[in-house]
Amino acid sequence: MRENAKDPQRHAQRMARKQRVMRERMARAQKDQGVLLVLTGPGKGKSSSGFGMIARALGHDMKVGIVQFIKGKFRTGEERFFRQLPGVDYHVMGEGYTWDTQDRERDVRAAEAAWEVASRMLGDESYDLILLDELNIALRYEYLDLDRVLDDLEGRPERQHVVVTGRYVPQALIDLADTVTEMGVVKHAFKDQGVKAQKGVEL
Amino acid sequence: MRENAKDPQRHAQRMARKQRVMRERMARAQKDQGVLLVLTGPGKGKSSSGFGMIARALGHDMKVGIVQFIKGKFRTGEERFFRQLPGVDYHVMGEGYTWDTQDRERDVRAAEAAWEVASRMLGDESYDLILLDELNIALRYEYLDLDRVLDDLEGRPERQHVVVTGRYVPQALIDLADTVTEMGVVKHAFKDQGVKAQKGVEL
């Protein structure tokens, strides 16, 4: 997929997308519309912020969808909490990526299966807010085709909100997004201070 | 209170606190302990992140306390959502600050009443996690005595977690914190693009 980035036809398609997005944005600027938010950067709080937005949406009786692209020991508290609630469609894909075994084909299959679920939500206007947790990581490792992801995000129902989290967001996704927050580390207990990760805050 | 910062005795007290904090942190580094997290900066997602941590803690059956130092049209979704849940002690203080009327005395009274509630939670080890939403704003406008706030945070039960949000965090609070995340704006729909604020995502 790296080759795609340098392919002139792909480049032209992306520039056309950018122009189209800018025009649509101008046209819709004063209308009610769904927003695409990206939470990225090395600092703590990206996924938490996405889950906080889920809570807020539920407070407005919205229907939400959650797809987690990395399953690990993290996020277990959120999963336990949100899974039990009405109005929540919660998916955790695969058994986590194979950082250890480096079985890339398995990772790609898991990411593609996750995107199938996300793609279905993005085509269903009954979802008011969709959280794609750690999607950026799957893009970073090129487990997913970036253009397919951008197409599905761009083609979603007009009033649907999407929150994407994870480090290393691709520039094309920044271009498509309405709001992008970069979370920086000022100080980190586990890096700087040797404090153990704590259940309920970190896990 | 600005004078306090320049007062030699206050300065010495703060330096002594800093030394004490560093020593305690070294001593406790490998023990289970509560962490103090600060979420600051101009970017979106500070309060949402705090509320996401609340959700995670509830997923671990923890008891949580929430004190909101600014009541406004924002945060209404979170309030509606979390207030109804067991294990949640939710306080919203005052009617919001008087940006318009500039009645500073009223703001100070509201902030102090909010801190009374927070202070009680910080003295009660039955609370596992406390969210002090927009506390930094009350400190920024010097509605609260910074040293009292620092004393209460420092003196809290050893295993209690605290999350503080808001722009303009004072340096002394950064010094006391275990983890500090600065949220920067890469792109903002409502500043850059003229998109209306959206219920469930922004409100």
Short mmCIF file of C-alpha atoms in Angstrom, two decimals:
data_model
loop_
_atom_site.label_atom_id
_atom_site.label_comp_id
_atom_site.label_asym_id
_atom_site.label_seq_id
_atom_site.Cartn_x
_atom_site.Cartn_y
_atom_site.Cartn_z
CA MET A 1 0.00 0.00 0.00
CA ARG A 2 2.95 2.33 0.42
CA GLU A 3 3.30 2.21 -3.38
CA ASN A 4 -0.26 3.54 -3.67
CA ALA A 5 0.81 6.78 -2.01
CA LYS A 6 3.26 7.47 -4.81
CA ASP A 7 1.01 6.26 -7.63
CA PRO A 8 0.01 9.27 -9.77
CA GLN A 9 -3.55 8.04 -10.28
CA ARG A 10 -4.03 7.44 -6.55
CA HIS A 11 -2.55 10.86 -5.85
CA ALA A 12 -4.94 12.49 -8.29
CA GLN A 13 -7.85 10.66 -6.67
CA ARG A 14 -6.80 11.90 -3.25
CA MET A 15 -6.43 15.47 -4.42
CA ALA A 16 -9.86 15.24 -6.03
CA ARG A 17 -11.22 13.92 -2.73
CA LYS A 18 -9.62 16.81 -0.88
CA GLN A 19 -11.19 19.34 -3.23
CA ARG A 20 -14.57 17.62 -2.97
CA VAL A 21 -14.35 17.55 0.83
CA MET A 22 -13.48 21.23 1.00
CA ARG A 23 -16.37 22.15 -1.28
CA GLU A 24 -18.85 20.04 0.64
CA ARG A 25 -17.60 21.47 3.89
CA MET A 26 -18.12 25.01 2.66
CA ALA A 27 -21.60 24.18 1.41
CA ARG A 28 -22.67 22.43 4.62
CA ALA A 29 -20.86 24.72 7.04
CA GLN A 30 -23.97 26.19 8.60
CA LYS A 31 -26.08 23.04 8.56
CA ASP A 32 -26.46 20.35 11.20
CA GLN A 33 -24.01 17.68 10.19
CA GLY A 34 -22.02 14.84 11.60
CA VAL A 35 -18.44 15.56 12.50
CA LEU A 36 -15.35 13.40 12.10
CA LEU A 37 -13.05 13.78 15.08
CA VAL A 38 -9.53 12.40 15.31
CA LEU A 39 -7.72 12.00 18.64
CA THR A 40 -4.04 11.31 18.11
CA GLY A 41 -0.57 11.92 19.53
CA PRO A 42 1.60 10.17 22.13
CA GLY A 43 -0.18 11.51 25.24
CA LYS A 44 -2.62 9.70 27.49
CA GLY A 45 -6.37 10.08 27.07
CA LYS A 46 -7.13 9.46 23.40
CA SER A 47 -9.32 6.38 23.83
CA SER A 48 -10.70 7.66 27.14
CA SER A 49 -11.84 10.78 25.37
CA GLY A 50 -13.59 8.69 22.73
CA PHE A 51 -15.35 6.70 25.43
CA GLY A 52 -16.32 9.93 27.20
CA MET A 53 -17.99 11.07 23.98
CA ILE A 54 -19.82 7.75 23.88
CA ALA A 55 -21.14 8.45 27.38
CA ARG A 56 -22.21 11.94 26.37
CA ALA A 57 -24.04 10.60 23.31
CA LEU A 58 -25.83 8.01 25.46
CA GLY A 59 -26.87 10.88 27.72
CA HIS A 60 -28.65 12.25 24.66
CA ASP A 61 -30.27 8.85 23.98
CA MET A 62 -28.24 8.33 20.84
CA LYS A 63 -27.37 4.95 19.38
CA VAL A 64 -23.64 4.27 19.38
CA GLY A 65 -21.30 1.78 17.78
CA ILE A 66 -17.84 0.89 19.04
CA VAL A 67 -15.20 -1.06 17.12
CA GLN A 68 -11.88 -1.66 18.85
CA PHE A 69 -9.05 -2.39 16.43
CA ILE A 70 -6.66 -3.50 19.13
CA LYS A 71 -7.69 -5.86 21.83
CA GLY A 72 -5.25 -6.04 24.67
CA LYS A 73 -5.20 -5.89 28.40
CA PHE A 74 -6.14 -2.23 28.11
CA ARG A 75 -9.71 -1.02 27.71
CA THR A 76 -11.18 -3.89 29.75
CA GLY A 77 -12.95 -1.48 32.10
CA GLU A 78 -14.67 0.34 29.25
CA GLU A 79 -15.69 -2.91 27.62
CA ARG A 80 -17.25 -4.27 30.79
CA PHE A 81 -19.02 -0.97 31.42
CA PHE A 82 -20.43 -0.14 28.00
CA ARG A 83 -21.25 -3.65 26.76
CA GLN A 84 -24.07 -4.03 29.28
CA LEU A 85 -25.85 -0.81 28.29
CA PRO A 86 -28.80 -0.47 25.90
CA GLY A 87 -28.09 1.52 22.75
CA VAL A 88 -24.49 0.26 22.57
CA ASP A 89 -23.20 -2.04 19.81
CA TYR A 90 -19.74 -3.12 20.97
CA HIS A 91 -17.20 -5.05 18.89
CA VAL A 92 -13.68 -6.06 19.84
CA MET A 93 -11.84 -7.60 16.95
CA GLY A 94 -9.45 -10.52 17.06
CA GLU A 95 -7.13 -11.41 19.85
CA GLY A 96 -4.94 -8.37 19.43
CA TYR A 97 -2.14 -7.90 17.02
CA THR A 98 0.74 -10.28 16.93
CA TRP A 99 3.52 -8.00 18.07
CA ASP A 100 5.25 -11.09 19.35
CA THR A 101 4.63 -13.73 16.71
CA GLN A 102 4.73 -11.23 13.86
CA ASP A 103 2.09 -13.14 11.97
CA ARG A 104 1.20 -10.30 9.64
CA GLU A 105 -1.36 -12.21 7.61
CA ARG A 106 -3.38 -12.91 10.75
CA ASP A 107 -3.25 -9.25 11.72
CA VAL A 108 -4.45 -8.19 8.28
CA ARG A 109 -7.36 -10.65 8.45
CA ALA A 110 -8.35 -9.39 11.92
CA ALA A 111 -8.17 -5.75 10.81
CA GLU A 112 -10.23 -6.47 7.69
CA ALA A 113 -12.87 -8.28 9.72
CA ALA A 114 -13.01 -5.26 12.06
CA TRP A 115 -13.39 -2.92 9.11
CA GLU A 116 -16.27 -5.02 7.78
CA VAL A 117 -18.14 -4.30 11.01
CA ALA A 118 -17.18 -0.61 10.95
CA SER A 119 -18.13 -0.30 7.30
CA ARG A 120 -21.59 -1.74 7.98
CA MET A 121 -22.14 0.81 10.79
CA LEU A 122 -20.93 3.62 8.51
CA GLY A 123 -23.59 2.59 6.02
CA ASP A 124 -26.40 2.56 8.59
CA GLU A 125 -27.92 5.89 9.55
CA SER A 126 -29.44 4.46 12.73
CA TYR A 127 -25.96 4.87 14.32
CA ASP A 128 -25.57 8.40 15.65
CA LEU A 129 -21.97 8.07 16.84
CA ILE A 130 -19.32 5.50 15.96
CA LEU A 131 -16.04 5.12 17.85
CA LEU A 132 -13.23 3.49 15.85
CA ASP A 133 -10.75 2.90 18.66
CA GLU A 134 -7.09 2.56 17.61
CA LEU A 135 -7.99 2.56 13.92
CA ASN A 136 -4.91 4.69 13.30
CA ILE A 137 -2.66 1.84 14.43
CA ALA A 138 -4.20 -0.52 11.88
CA LEU A 139 -3.62 2.14 9.23
CA ARG A 140 -0.09 2.79 10.43
CA TYR A 141 0.84 -0.86 9.91
CA GLU A 142 -1.04 -0.88 6.61
CA TYR A 143 -3.33 -3.68 7.72
CA LEU A 144 -6.14 -1.84 5.94
CA ASP A 145 -6.44 -0.10 2.61
CA LEU A 146 -6.44 3.61 3.43
CA ASP A 147 -8.56 4.57 0.45
CA ARG A 148 -11.29 2.13 1.35
CA VAL A 149 -11.36 3.55 4.88
CA LEU A 150 -11.50 7.13 3.57
CA ASP A 151 -14.25 6.22 1.08
CA ASP A 152 -16.42 4.65 3.80
CA LEU A 153 -15.89 7.59 6.16
CA GLU A 154 -16.64 10.11 3.48
CA GLY A 155 -19.72 8.26 2.27
CA ARG A 156 -21.35 7.88 5.68
CA PRO A 157 -24.79 9.37 6.49
CA GLU A 158 -24.69 13.14 6.68
CA ARG A 159 -25.56 13.47 10.38
CA GLN A 160 -23.45 10.59 11.69
CA HIS A 161 -20.55 11.42 14.02
CA VAL A 162 -17.33 9.41 14.00
CA VAL A 163 -14.45 9.46 16.48
CA VAL A 164 -11.13 7.88 15.44
CA THR A 165 -8.35 7.34 17.95
CA GLY A 166 -4.73 6.23 17.89
CA ARG A 167 -1.22 7.51 17.29
CA TYR A 168 0.22 8.10 13.83
CA VAL A 169 -2.85 9.36 11.98
CA PRO A 170 -2.27 9.51 8.21
CA GLN A 171 -2.34 12.99 6.66
CA ALA A 172 -5.20 12.03 4.34
CA LEU A 173 -7.37 11.30 7.39
CA ILE A 174 -6.42 14.65 8.96
CA ASP A 175 -7.50 16.27 5.69
CA LEU A 176 -10.86 14.54 5.81
CA ALA A 177 -11.47 15.21 9.52
CA ASP A 178 -13.35 18.18 10.95
CA THR A 179 -11.49 18.28 14.26
CA VAL A 180 -8.09 16.83 15.15
CA THR A 181 -6.59 16.90 18.63
CA GLU A 182 -2.96 15.98 19.22
CA MET A 183 -2.28 14.77 22.75
CA GLY A 184 1.23 15.47 23.93
CA VAL A 185 3.06 14.10 26.93
CA VAL A 186 4.06 16.72 29.47
CA LYS A 187 4.77 14.15 32.16
CA HIS A 188 4.01 10.44 32.39
CA ALA A 189 3.98 8.46 35.63
CA PHE A 190 4.90 5.19 34.00
CA LYS A 191 7.69 6.53 31.89
CA ASP A 192 9.09 9.20 34.16
CA GLN A 193 8.29 8.00 37.62
CA GLY A 194 8.35 4.23 37.58
CA VAL A 195 4.79 4.00 38.91
CA LYS A 196 2.93 0.78 38.11
CA ALA A 197 -0.03 1.00 35.73
CA GLN A 198 -3.21 1.25 37.80
CA LYS A 199 -6.47 -0.56 37.24
CA GLY A 200 -9.34 1.81 36.51
CA VAL A 201 -7.10 4.58 35.33
CA GLU A 202 -4.67 2.90 33.00
CA LEU A 203 -6.24 -0.50 32.40
CA MET B 1 -3.03 35.11 45.71
CA ARG B 2 -0.59 36.22 43.03
CA GLU B 3 1.42 37.85 45.82
CA ASN B 4 1.69 34.44 47.49
CA ALA B 5 3.68 33.14 44.56
CA LYS B 6 6.37 35.73 45.19
CA ASP B 7 6.33 35.46 48.98
CA PRO B 8 9.60 33.86 50.14
CA GLN B 9 7.92 31.78 52.85
CA ARG B 10 5.30 30.46 50.41
CA HIS B 11 8.04 29.74 47.91
CA ALA B 12 10.03 27.80 50.49
CA GLN B 13 6.90 25.83 51.42
CA ARG B 14 6.32 24.95 47.80
CA MET B 15 9.90 23.88 47.26
CA ALA B 16 9.68 21.75 50.40
CA ARG B 17 6.49 20.22 49.04
CA LYS B 18 8.23 19.48 45.76
CA GLN B 19 11.10 17.76 47.53
CA ARG B 20 8.68 15.80 49.71
CA VAL B 21 6.63 14.76 46.68
CA MET B 22 9.71 13.59 44.80
CA ARG B 23 10.92 11.58 47.80
CA GLU B 24 7.54 9.97 48.36
CA ARG B 25 7.25 9.20 44.67
CA MET B 26 10.63 7.48 44.69
CA ALA B 27 9.71 5.48 47.78
CA ARG B 28 6.32 4.42 46.45
CA ALA B 29 7.36 3.93 42.84
CA GLN B 30 6.88 0.18 42.80
CA LYS B 31 3.81 0.04 45.05
CA ASP B 32 0.14 0.18 44.10
CA GLN B 33 -0.80 3.79 44.51
CA GLY B 34 -3.30 6.32 43.31
CA VAL B 35 -2.26 8.54 40.47
CA LEU B 36 -2.95 12.22 39.88
CA LEU B 37 -3.62 12.90 36.20
CA VAL B 38 -3.92 16.32 34.64
CA LEU B 39 -5.54 16.87 31.23
CA THR B 40 -4.82 20.35 29.93
CA GLY B 41 -4.17 22.37 26.79
CA PRO B 42 -6.37 24.10 24.21
CA GLY B 43 -7.43 20.97 22.29
CA LYS B 44 -10.72 19.13 22.43
CA GLY B 45 -11.19 16.06 24.60
CA LYS B 46 -9.96 16.99 28.08
CA SER B 47 -13.24 16.58 29.93
CA SER B 48 -14.35 13.74 27.66
CA SER B 49 -11.20 11.90 28.59
CA GLY B 50 -11.93 12.40 32.28
CA PHE B 51 -15.44 11.04 31.79
CA GLY B 52 -14.05 8.08 29.83
CA MET B 53 -11.85 7.26 32.82
CA ILE B 54 -14.96 7.44 35.01
CA ALA B 55 -16.62 4.87 32.74
CA ARG B 56 -13.55 2.63 32.90
CA ALA B 57 -13.49 2.84 36.71
CA LEU B 58 -17.19 1.96 36.87
CA GLY B 59 -16.37 -1.07 34.69
CA HIS B 60 -14.09 -2.13 37.55
CA ASP B 61 -16.90 -1.55 40.08
CA MET B 62 -15.12 1.38 41.61
CA LYS B 63 -16.82 4.24 43.45
CA VAL B 64 -16.39 7.57 41.70
CA GLY B 65 -16.91 11.21 42.55
CA ILE B 66 -17.39 14.02 40.04
CA VAL B 67 -17.20 17.73 40.79
CA GLN B 68 -17.74 20.13 37.90
CA PHE B 69 -16.27 23.56 38.54
CA ILE B 70 -17.98 25.12 35.53
CA LYS B 71 -21.59 24.54 34.77
CA GLY B 72 -22.59 25.64 31.33
CA LYS B 73 -24.46 24.37 28.36
CA PHE B 74 -21.59 21.92 27.84
CA ARG B 75 -21.35 18.59 29.65
CA THR B 76 -25.12 18.13 29.80
CA GLY B 77 -24.93 14.72 28.09
CA GLU B 78 -22.41 13.39 30.60
CA GLU B 79 -24.42 14.71 33.52
CA ARG B 80 -27.62 13.07 32.31
CA PHE B 81 -25.79 9.81 31.65
CA PHE B 82 -23.67 9.42 34.79
CA ARG B 83 -26.05 10.89 37.37
CA GLN B 84 -28.45 7.97 37.05
CA LEU B 85 -25.81 5.28 37.67
CA PRO B 86 -25.05 3.54 40.98
CA GLY B 87 -21.59 4.23 42.40
CA VAL B 88 -21.55 7.77 41.05
CA ASP B 89 -21.56 10.87 43.28
CA TYR B 90 -22.15 13.80 40.92
CA HIS B 91 -21.91 17.48 41.85
CA VAL B 92 -22.27 20.50 39.59
CA MET B 93 -21.48 23.71 41.39
CA GLY B 94 -23.23 27.03 41.06
CA GLU B 95 -24.82 28.41 37.95
CA GLY B 96 -21.58 28.82 36.09
CA TYR B 97 -19.16 31.67 36.32
CA THR B 98 -20.27 35.19 35.68
CA TRP B 99 -18.30 35.94 32.53
CA ASP B 100 -21.01 38.40 31.68
CA THR B 101 -21.89 40.08 34.95
CA GLN B 102 -18.32 39.88 36.28
CA ASP B 103 -19.56 39.31 39.80
CA ARG B 104 -16.27 37.98 41.10
CA GLU B 105 -17.43 37.52 44.68
CA ARG B 106 -20.21 35.19 43.56
CA ASP B 107 -17.74 33.17 41.49
CA VAL B 108 -15.38 32.84 44.44
CA ARG B 109 -18.21 31.63 46.68
CA ALA B 110 -19.32 29.06 44.07
CA ALA B 111 -15.76 27.80 43.60
CA GLU B 112 -15.21 27.53 47.35
CA ALA B 113 -18.45 25.60 47.79
CA ALA B 114 -17.31 23.25 45.03
CA TRP B 115 -13.96 22.78 46.70
CA GLU B 116 -15.69 21.92 49.98
CA VAL B 117 -17.33 18.99 48.20
CA ALA B 118 -14.09 17.98 46.50
CA SER B 119 -12.16 18.28 49.73
CA ARG B 120 -14.59 15.97 51.51
CA MET B 121 -14.18 13.35 48.77
CA LEU B 122 -10.40 13.70 48.94
CA GLY B 123 -10.60 12.90 52.64
CA ASP B 124 -12.73 9.80 52.13
CA GLU B 125 -10.98 6.63 51.05
CA SER B 126 -14.23 5.03 49.87
CA TYR B 127 -13.82 7.09 46.66
CA ASP B 128 -11.58 5.24 44.21
CA LEU B 129 -11.53 7.91 41.51
CA ILE B 130 -12.42 11.59 41.64
CA LEU B 131 -12.87 13.79 38.58
CA LEU B 132 -12.36 17.51 39.19
CA ASP B 133 -13.67 18.86 35.91
CA GLU B 134 -12.41 22.33 34.92
CA LEU B 135 -10.69 22.84 38.25
CA ASN B 136 -7.81 24.49 36.38
CA ILE B 137 -10.11 27.31 35.29
CA ALA B 138 -11.05 28.09 38.89
CA LEU B 139 -7.34 28.14 39.74
CA ARG B 140 -6.53 30.26 36.72
CA TYR B 141 -8.93 32.97 37.87
CA GLU B 142 -7.69 32.57 41.44
CA TYR B 143 -11.14 31.72 42.73
CA LEU B 144 -9.46 29.15 44.97
CA ASP B 145 -6.37 29.16 47.13
CA LEU B 146 -3.83 27.08 45.22
CA ASP B 147 -2.02 25.90 48.34
CA ARG B 148 -5.19 24.59 49.91
CA VAL B 149 -5.96 22.67 46.73
CA LEU B 150 -2.43 21.23 46.60
CA ASP B 151 -2.57 20.30 50.30
CA ASP B 152 -5.84 18.41 49.87
CA LEU B 153 -4.61 16.60 46.76
CA GLU B 154 -1.33 15.66 48.39
CA GLY B 155 -3.02 14.49 51.59
CA ARG B 156 -5.58 12.22 49.92
CA PRO B 157 -5.73 8.46 50.60
CA GLU B 158 -2.76 6.64 49.10
CA ARG B 159 -4.69 4.53 46.61
CA GLN B 160 -7.14 7.20 45.44
CA HIS B 161 -6.96 8.35 41.80
CA VAL B 162 -7.70 11.93 40.80
CA VAL B 163 -8.21 13.41 37.33
CA VAL B 164 -8.04 17.20 36.93
CA THR B 165 -9.09 18.87 33.68
CA GLY B 166 -8.98 22.34 32.21
CA ARG B 167 -6.71 24.74 30.37
CA TYR B 168 -4.01 26.77 32.11
CA VAL B 169 -2.81 24.31 34.73
CA PRO B 170 -0.53 25.98 37.30
CA GLN B 171 3.07 24.73 37.36
CA ALA B 172 2.77 23.66 41.01
CA LEU B 173 -0.02 21.25 40.02
CA ILE B 174 2.10 19.85 37.16
CA ASP B 175 4.86 19.28 39.73
CA LEU B 176 2.50 17.38 42.01
CA ALA B 177 0.91 15.32 39.20
CA ASP B 178 2.03 11.88 38.09
CA THR B 179 0.85 12.23 34.50
CA VAL B 180 0.12 15.38 32.51
CA THR B 181 -1.30 15.38 28.98
CA GLU B 182 -1.39 18.56 26.92
CA MET B 183 -4.05 18.53 24.23
CA GLY B 184 -3.16 20.61 21.21
CA VAL B 185 -5.38 21.74 18.36
CA VAL B 186 -4.35 20.40 14.97
CA LYS B 187 -7.66 21.31 13.36
CA HIS B 188 -10.97 22.44 14.81
CA ALA B 189 -14.29 22.26 12.99
CA PHE B 190 -15.84 25.17 14.86
CA LYS B 191 -12.89 27.48 14.56
CA ASP B 192 -11.59 26.51 11.14
CA GLN B 193 -14.60 25.27 9.26
CA GLY B 194 -17.61 27.18 10.54
CA VAL B 195 -19.42 23.97 11.50
CA LYS B 196 -22.10 24.34 14.17
CA ALA B 197 -21.46 22.68 17.53
CA GLN B 198 -23.19 19.28 17.55
CA LYS B 199 -25.24 17.74 20.33
CA GLY B 200 -23.67 14.52 21.63
CA VAL B 201 -20.21 15.39 20.44
CA GLU B 202 -19.71 18.96 21.54
CA LEU B 203 -22.57 19.54 23.96
#
